[in-house]
């Protein structure tokens, strides 16, 4: 290093707070939602401004973990703040183990650009709100639902409201299987088949659908490349239907395939 | 092997160097600049200092190597960024934003992010030597 360079590197620390807003935003947008609100925005005025830039709020991911994370009502408040800050530019949101239909409505009325929605362990708290919300998500491409009840009629409304839907995951909860008859799952398959023609990826984990439902899906979703039917013990892939599946689907997971890389556990029944 | 097309670049502090065009074009800024100017051996001026450009080229060279595995690249990246001082990282972040190389920009931003994640505001200020100019009223909502 020249003497000049040596001197300047000792004398002053680089002006991190004076970075152009776009660069700071590029860095801070990678921070978690809670850290943005509790840490980053309190560092200095420049970072406060960046944390009010909607580009930093395009992805929100919040999870309630009993005894570890903040309480559910606080997470709901944080979620609303994040949605507000996004100023309509929210692209991706994941809510786990908290939230209800009011929160979903709040998101829906402010996030028409949403591409990816993930709902985990909302159980029965959404009661029909997803169908209403979907009407505000015309650009939705991915919908991933785990342990959250959605009725077959609502599924159809979602499909029709989101013509760009390419990836749908529905991981049933154990309570669904106890409360509803097996035929409900076939009706859900029919709803998917009739309303989600652009699907490339479909996962129906731990469902009671039969070959009739599967056939309808293969007919109704001609672009399907990946199909995950783990835990669907009523499916029989031995005959012609199995053959057709293997021909049509590039990445097929049957009911008894390894549950190892499944995001959540399910009960394997034989 | 056919000869690679070469490009002469001149840094902000007056240093000239030659680079394979294919490698230099990892920078969208350089790529766009060359399409707008006739190649007559005049060096293309770039708004980056030589010390920082050396680091950028070291990164580009490694990431252009044929047959290199993901693991080897990951290890290289870890070592590469570990050796950077705070000020070198700053210069790199600014330079890469100017050069518009998305891959290196992402990597550099992730490095800064690592220093921020899990820290309190004061810890962040200490690491980056940022002045606390927040007033109670400016943190309204």
Coordinates of C-alpha atoms in Angstrom, one line a residue:
Chain A
X1 CA 0.0 0.0 0.0
X2 CA 1.2 3.6 -0.6
X3 CA 1.8 5.8 2.3
X4 CA -1.3 7.8 1.4
X5 CA -3.5 4.7 1.4
X6 CA -2.0 3.4 4.7
X7 CA -2.7 6.7 6.4
X8 CA -6.3 7.0 5.3
X9 CA -7.2 3.4 6.3
X10 CA -5.9 4.0 9.8
X11 CA -7.4 7.5 10.1
X12 CA -11.0 6.9 9.3
X13 CA -13.5 4.1 9.2
X14 CA -15.5 3.9 6.0
X15 CA -18.8 5.8 6.0
X16 CA -21.2 2.9 6.1
X17 CA -24.1 5.1 7.0
X18 CA -23.5 7.2 3.9
X19 CA -23.8 4.4 1.4
X20 CA -26.4 5.1 -1.3
X21 CA -29.8 4.1 -0.2
X22 CA -30.1 1.4 -2.8
X23 CA -27.0 -0.4 -1.6
X24 CA -28.0 -0.3 2.1
X25 CA -31.5 -1.5 1.0
X26 CA -29.9 -4.4 -1.0
X27 CA -28.2 -5.5 2.2
X28 CA -31.0 -4.9 4.7
X29 CA -33.7 -6.5 2.6
X30 CA -32.0 -9.8 3.5
X31 CA -32.6 -9.3 7.2
X32 CA -35.5 -11.0 9.0
X33 CA -38.7 -9.0 9.5
X34 CA -38.2 -8.7 13.3
X35 CA -34.6 -7.7 13.1
X36 CA -35.4 -4.9 10.6
X37 CA -37.9 -3.4 13.1
X38 CA -36.0 -4.0 16.3
X39 CA -32.4 -3.5 15.3
X40 CA -31.6 -2.2 11.8
X41 CA -34.0 0.8 11.9
X42 CA -32.6 1.9 15.2
X43 CA -29.0 2.1 14.2
X44 CA -29.0 5.6 12.6
X45 CA -31.2 8.0 10.7
X46 CA -30.0 6.7 7.3
X47 CA -30.9 3.2 8.2
X48 CA -34.3 4.4 9.6
X49 CA -35.0 5.8 6.1
X50 CA -34.0 2.6 4.4
X51 CA -36.2 0.6 6.7
X52 CA -39.1 2.7 5.5
X53 CA -38.3 2.0 1.9
X54 CA -40.8 -0.5 0.5
X55 CA -38.2 -2.5 -1.4
X56 CA -36.9 -3.8 1.9
X57 CA -40.3 -5.3 2.7
X58 CA -40.9 -7.5 -0.3
X59 CA -40.4 -10.7 1.7
X60 CA -41.9 -11.3 5.2
X61 CA -41.4 -14.5 7.2
X62 CA -42.8 -14.8 10.7
X63 CA -43.1 -17.8 12.9
X64 CA -44.6 -18.3 16.4
X65 CA -42.5 -20.8 18.4
X66 CA -44.0 -21.4 21.9
X67 CA -41.7 -20.2 24.7
X68 CA -39.1 -18.9 22.2
X69 CA -40.5 -16.4 19.8
X70 CA -42.6 -13.3 20.6
X71 CA -46.2 -13.9 21.5
X72 CA -48.8 -14.3 18.7
X73 CA -50.5 -11.0 19.2
X74 CA -47.2 -9.2 18.9
X75 CA -46.3 -11.1 15.8
X76 CA -49.6 -10.1 14.3
X77 CA -48.8 -6.5 15.0
X78 CA -45.4 -6.9 13.5
X79 CA -47.0 -8.5 10.4
X80 CA -49.3 -5.6 9.9
X81 CA -46.4 -3.1 10.2
X82 CA -44.4 -5.1 7.7
X83 CA -47.3 -5.1 5.3
X84 CA -47.8 -1.3 5.7
X85 CA -44.1 -0.7 5.1
X86 CA -44.2 -2.7 1.9
X87 CA -46.7 -0.2 0.4
X88 CA -48.3 -2.7 -1.8
X89 CA -45.0 -4.3 -3.0
X90 CA -45.1 -7.4 -0.8
X91 CA -44.2 -10.4 -3.0
X92 CA -43.8 -13.2 -0.5
X93 CA -45.2 -13.9 2.9
X94 CA -45.0 -16.8 5.3
X95 CA -47.0 -17.0 8.5
X96 CA -46.6 -19.9 10.9
X97 CA -48.6 -20.8 13.9
X98 CA -50.4 -17.5 14.4
X99 CA -52.8 -15.3 12.6
X100 CA -56.5 -15.5 11.7
X101 CA -58.9 -14.4 9.1
X102 CA -58.6 -10.7 10.1
X103 CA -54.9 -10.7 9.6
X104 CA -55.3 -12.5 6.2
X105 CA -57.8 -9.9 5.2
X106 CA -55.5 -7.1 6.2
X107 CA -52.7 -8.6 4.1
X108 CA -55.1 -9.2 1.2
X109 CA -56.3 -5.6 1.0
X110 CA -52.8 -4.3 0.7
X111 CA -50.8 -6.8 -1.3
X112 CA -52.1 -7.2 -4.8
X113 CA -48.6 -8.0 -6.1
X114 CA -48.2 -11.1 -3.9
X115 CA -46.6 -14.1 -5.7
X116 CA -46.0 -16.5 -2.8
X117 CA -48.2 -17.2 0.2
X118 CA -47.4 -19.8 2.9
X119 CA -49.7 -20.5 5.8
X120 CA -48.7 -23.0 8.5
X121 CA -50.7 -24.2 11.4
X122 CA -53.5 -21.8 11.1
X123 CA -55.9 -24.7 11.7
X124 CA -59.5 -23.4 11.6
X125 CA -58.7 -19.8 12.2
X126 CA -59.1 -18.7 8.6
X127 CA -62.6 -20.0 8.1
X128 CA -63.3 -19.0 4.5
X129 CA -61.0 -16.0 4.5
X130 CA -58.6 -17.6 2.1
X131 CA -61.2 -17.7 -0.7
X132 CA -62.0 -14.0 -0.1
X133 CA -58.3 -13.1 0.1
X134 CA -57.4 -14.9 -3.1
X135 CA -59.5 -12.4 -5.1
X136 CA -56.9 -9.8 -4.1
X137 CA -54.0 -12.0 -5.2
X138 CA -54.4 -12.2 -9.0
X139 CA -50.6 -12.7 -9.5
X140 CA -50.2 -15.5 -7.0
X141 CA -47.9 -18.2 -8.3
X142 CA -47.3 -20.3 -5.2
X143 CA -49.7 -21.3 -2.4
X144 CA -48.3 -23.6 0.3
X145 CA -50.7 -24.6 3.1
X146 CA -49.9 -26.8 6.0
X147 CA -52.2 -27.8 8.9
X148 CA -54.7 -25.2 7.8
X149 CA -58.2 -26.1 6.9
X150 CA -59.6 -25.1 3.5
X151 CA -62.9 -26.2 2.2
X152 CA -63.3 -27.7 -1.3
X153 CA -65.5 -24.8 -2.5
X154 CA -62.9 -22.3 -1.2
X155 CA -60.2 -24.2 -3.1
X156 CA -62.1 -23.8 -6.3
X157 CA -62.5 -20.0 -5.7
X158 CA -58.8 -19.7 -5.0
X159 CA -58.0 -21.6 -8.2
X160 CA -60.2 -19.3 -10.3
X161 CA -59.0 -16.1 -8.6
X162 CA -55.3 -17.0 -9.2
X163 CA -54.9 -18.0 -12.9
X164 CA -51.1 -17.9 -12.6
X165 CA -50.9 -20.5 -9.8
X166 CA -48.0 -22.9 -10.6
X167 CA -47.2 -24.5 -7.3
X168 CA -49.8 -25.7 -4.7
X169 CA -49.0 -27.6 -1.5
X170 CA -51.7 -28.8 0.8
X171 CA -50.5 -30.8 3.7
X172 CA -53.6 -31.9 5.6
X173 CA -53.7 -31.8 9.4
X174 CA -54.6 -34.8 11.5
X175 CA -57.8 -33.1 12.6
X176 CA -59.1 -32.8 9.1
X177 CA -58.9 -36.6 8.7
X178 CA -60.9 -37.1 11.9
X179 CA -63.5 -34.4 11.2
X180 CA -64.3 -34.9 7.5
X181 CA -65.2 -38.0 5.4
X182 CA -62.7 -39.4 3.0
X183 CA -64.9 -38.2 0.1
X184 CA -64.1 -34.6 1.0
X185 CA -60.6 -35.1 -0.2
X186 CA -61.6 -36.4 -3.5
X187 CA -63.9 -33.4 -3.9
X188 CA -60.8 -31.2 -3.1
X189 CA -58.9 -33.1 -5.8
X190 CA -61.7 -32.4 -8.3
X191 CA -61.7 -28.7 -7.3
X192 CA -58.0 -28.5 -7.9
X193 CA -58.4 -30.3 -11.3
X194 CA -61.1 -28.0 -12.4
X195 CA -59.6 -24.7 -11.3
X196 CA -55.8 -24.9 -11.4
X197 CA -54.9 -25.8 -14.9
X198 CA -51.4 -24.1 -14.9
X199 CA -50.0 -26.2 -12.0
X200 CA -46.5 -27.4 -12.5
X201 CA -46.0 -28.6 -8.9
X202 CA -48.7 -30.2 -6.7
X203 CA -48.3 -31.8 -3.2
X204 CA -51.2 -33.4 -1.4
X205 CA -49.7 -34.8 1.7
X206 CA -51.6 -37.1 4.0
X207 CA -54.9 -37.0 2.1
X208 CA -57.6 -39.5 1.6
X209 CA -58.0 -39.0 -2.1
X210 CA -58.5 -42.1 -4.2
X211 CA -57.5 -43.0 -7.8
X212 CA -60.6 -41.1 -9.0
X213 CA -59.3 -37.9 -7.6
X214 CA -55.8 -38.5 -9.0
X215 CA -57.2 -39.2 -12.4
X216 CA -59.1 -35.9 -12.4
X217 CA -55.9 -34.1 -11.4
X218 CA -53.9 -35.7 -14.3
X219 CA -56.7 -34.7 -16.7
X220 CA -57.2 -31.2 -15.3
X221 CA -53.5 -30.2 -14.9
X222 CA -51.8 -31.1 -18.1
X223 CA -48.6 -29.2 -17.3
X224 CA -47.9 -31.0 -14.0
X225 CA -44.2 -31.9 -13.7
X226 CA -44.0 -32.7 -10.0
X227 CA -46.5 -34.6 -7.9
X228 CA -46.1 -35.4 -4.2
X229 CA -48.7 -37.8 -2.8
X230 CA -46.9 -39.0 0.3
X231 CA -49.2 -40.2 3.0
X232 CA -52.1 -40.7 0.6
X233 CA -52.7 -44.3 1.5
X234 CA -55.8 -44.7 -0.7
X235 CA -54.0 -44.3 -4.0
X236 CA -53.1 -47.5 -5.9
X237 CA -50.4 -46.9 -8.5
X238 CA -50.0 -50.5 -9.6
X239 CA -52.1 -50.4 -12.7
X240 CA -52.7 -48.2 -15.7
X241 CA -53.1 -45.1 -13.6
X242 CA -49.6 -45.6 -12.1
X243 CA -48.2 -46.1 -15.5
X244 CA -49.8 -42.9 -16.7
X245 CA -48.5 -41.0 -13.7
X246 CA -45.0 -42.2 -14.3
X247 CA -45.2 -41.1 -17.9
X248 CA -46.8 -37.7 -17.3
X249 CA -45.0 -36.7 -14.2
X250 CA -41.2 -36.1 -14.0
X251 CA -40.9 -36.0 -10.2
X252 CA -43.4 -38.4 -8.6
X253 CA -43.5 -39.2 -4.9
X254 CA -45.9 -42.0 -3.9
X255 CA -47.7 -42.5 -0.7
X256 CA -45.0 -44.7 0.8
X257 CA -41.9 -42.8 -0.4
X258 CA -39.6 -41.6 2.3
X259 CA -41.0 -38.8 4.4
X260 CA -37.5 -37.6 5.2
X261 CA -37.5 -34.4 3.2
X262 CA -41.1 -33.6 3.8
X263 CA -41.3 -30.3 5.5
X264 CA -43.6 -31.5 8.3
X265 CA -44.3 -34.9 9.7
X266 CA -47.3 -37.0 8.8
X267 CA -48.6 -40.3 10.0
X268 CA -47.8 -43.2 7.7
X269 CA -50.7 -45.6 7.5
X270 CA -50.7 -48.9 5.8
Chain B
X1 CA -7.3 -22.6 -28.6
X2 CA -8.6 -19.4 -30.2
X3 CA -7.2 -16.2 -28.7
X4 CA -9.6 -14.5 -26.2
X5 CA -10.6 -10.9 -26.9
X6 CA -8.9 -8.6 -24.5
X7 CA -10.0 -5.3 -23.0
X8 CA -7.8 -2.6 -21.5
X9 CA -9.3 -0.9 -18.4
X10 CA -8.1 2.2 -16.5
X11 CA -8.9 2.6 -12.8
X12 CA -9.9 5.8 -11.1
X13 CA -6.3 6.1 -9.7
X14 CA -4.7 5.8 -13.1
X15 CA -3.7 2.2 -13.2
X16 CA -4.2 0.4 -16.5
X17 CA -4.7 -3.4 -16.9
X18 CA -5.8 -5.9 -19.4
X19 CA -8.6 -8.4 -18.9
X20 CA -10.3 -11.0 -21.1
X21 CA -13.5 -9.4 -22.4
X22 CA -15.6 -12.4 -21.4
X23 CA -14.5 -12.0 -17.8
X24 CA -14.8 -8.2 -17.8
X25 CA -18.4 -8.6 -19.1
X26 CA -19.4 -10.1 -15.8
X27 CA -19.8 -6.4 -15.1
X28 CA -22.9 -5.1 -16.9
X29 CA -21.5 -1.6 -16.6
X30 CA -18.3 -2.5 -18.5
X31 CA -20.4 -4.5 -21.0
X32 CA -22.7 -1.6 -21.7
X33 CA -19.8 0.9 -21.9
X34 CA -17.9 -1.1 -24.5
X35 CA -21.0 -1.4 -26.7
X36 CA -21.1 2.4 -26.8
X37 CA -17.5 3.1 -27.6
X38 CA -15.3 2.1 -30.6
X39 CA -12.4 -0.2 -29.7
X40 CA -9.3 1.7 -30.7
X41 CA -7.1 0.6 -27.9
X42 CA -8.0 3.6 -25.7
X43 CA -8.4 2.1 -22.2
X44 CA -12.0 2.1 -20.8
X45 CA -12.1 4.2 -17.7
X46 CA -13.8 2.6 -14.7
X47 CA -14.7 4.3 -11.5
X48 CA -12.9 1.8 -9.2
X49 CA -9.5 2.0 -7.5
X50 CA -6.8 -0.6 -8.4
X51 CA -6.7 -2.2 -4.9
X52 CA -10.4 -3.0 -5.1
X53 CA -10.3 -4.0 -8.7
X54 CA -7.6 -6.6 -7.9
X55 CA -9.9 -8.2 -5.4
X56 CA -12.8 -8.2 -7.9
X57 CA -10.6 -9.8 -10.6
X58 CA -9.4 -12.4 -8.1
X59 CA -13.1 -13.3 -7.5
X60 CA -14.0 -13.3 -11.1
X61 CA -11.0 -15.5 -12.0
X62 CA -12.0 -18.1 -9.4
X63 CA -15.6 -18.1 -10.4
X64 CA -14.7 -18.5 -14.1
X65 CA -12.5 -21.6 -13.5
X66 CA -13.6 -24.6 -15.6
X67 CA -14.7 -27.6 -13.7
X68 CA -14.6 -26.1 -10.3
X69 CA -17.1 -27.6 -7.8
X70 CA -19.7 -25.8 -5.7
X71 CA -17.8 -26.8 -2.6
X72 CA -14.5 -25.4 -3.8
X73 CA -16.3 -22.2 -4.7
X74 CA -17.9 -22.0 -1.3
X75 CA -14.6 -22.5 0.4
X76 CA -12.9 -19.9 -1.7
X77 CA -15.7 -17.4 -1.0
X78 CA -15.4 -18.0 2.8
X79 CA -11.6 -17.4 2.7
X80 CA -11.9 -14.5 0.3
X81 CA -14.3 -12.5 2.5
X82 CA -12.7 -13.5 5.7
X83 CA -9.5 -11.8 4.7
X84 CA -11.2 -8.5 3.9
X85 CA -10.9 -5.6 6.4
X86 CA -14.0 -3.6 7.1
X87 CA -12.8 -0.8 4.8
X88 CA -11.9 -3.3 2.0
X89 CA -15.4 -4.8 2.3
X90 CA -16.9 -1.3 2.1
X91 CA -14.9 -0.5 -1.0
X92 CA -15.9 -3.8 -2.5
X93 CA -19.6 -3.2 -1.8
X94 CA -19.5 0.2 -3.5
X95 CA -17.4 -1.0 -6.4
X96 CA -19.5 -4.0 -7.1
X97 CA -22.7 -2.0 -7.1
X98 CA -21.1 0.3 -9.7
X99 CA -19.8 -2.6 -11.8
X100 CA -23.3 -4.2 -11.7
X101 CA -22.2 -7.8 -11.2
X102 CA -25.2 -9.4 -9.5
X103 CA -23.3 -12.6 -8.3
X104 CA -20.5 -10.8 -6.5
X105 CA -22.9 -8.1 -5.3
X106 CA -25.1 -10.7 -3.6
X107 CA -22.0 -12.3 -2.1
X108 CA -20.7 -9.0 -0.7
X109 CA -24.1 -8.0 0.7
X110 CA -24.5 -11.4 2.4
X111 CA -21.1 -10.7 4.1
X112 CA -22.3 -7.4 5.4
X113 CA -25.5 -9.1 6.5
X114 CA -23.6 -11.6 8.5
X115 CA -22.1 -8.8 10.6
X116 CA -25.6 -7.4 11.2
X117 CA -27.7 -10.4 11.9
X118 CA -28.4 -11.1 15.6
X119 CA -26.8 -7.8 16.8
X120 CA -28.3 -5.0 18.8
X121 CA -28.3 -1.5 17.3
X122 CA -25.3 -0.5 19.5
X123 CA -23.4 -3.6 18.5
X124 CA -24.0 -2.8 14.8
X125 CA -22.9 0.8 15.4
X126 CA -19.7 -0.4 17.0
X127 CA -18.9 -2.8 14.1
X128 CA -19.4 -0.3 11.4
X129 CA -18.4 2.8 13.4
X130 CA -21.7 4.4 12.7
X131 CA -22.7 7.5 14.7
X132 CA -26.0 7.3 16.6
X133 CA -27.8 10.3 15.2
X134 CA -31.2 9.1 16.1
X135 CA -33.4 11.4 18.3
X136 CA -36.3 9.9 20.4
X137 CA -38.8 11.7 18.1
X138 CA -37.2 10.3 14.9
X139 CA -38.0 6.8 16.0
X140 CA -41.7 7.4 16.1
X141 CA -43.2 4.3 14.5

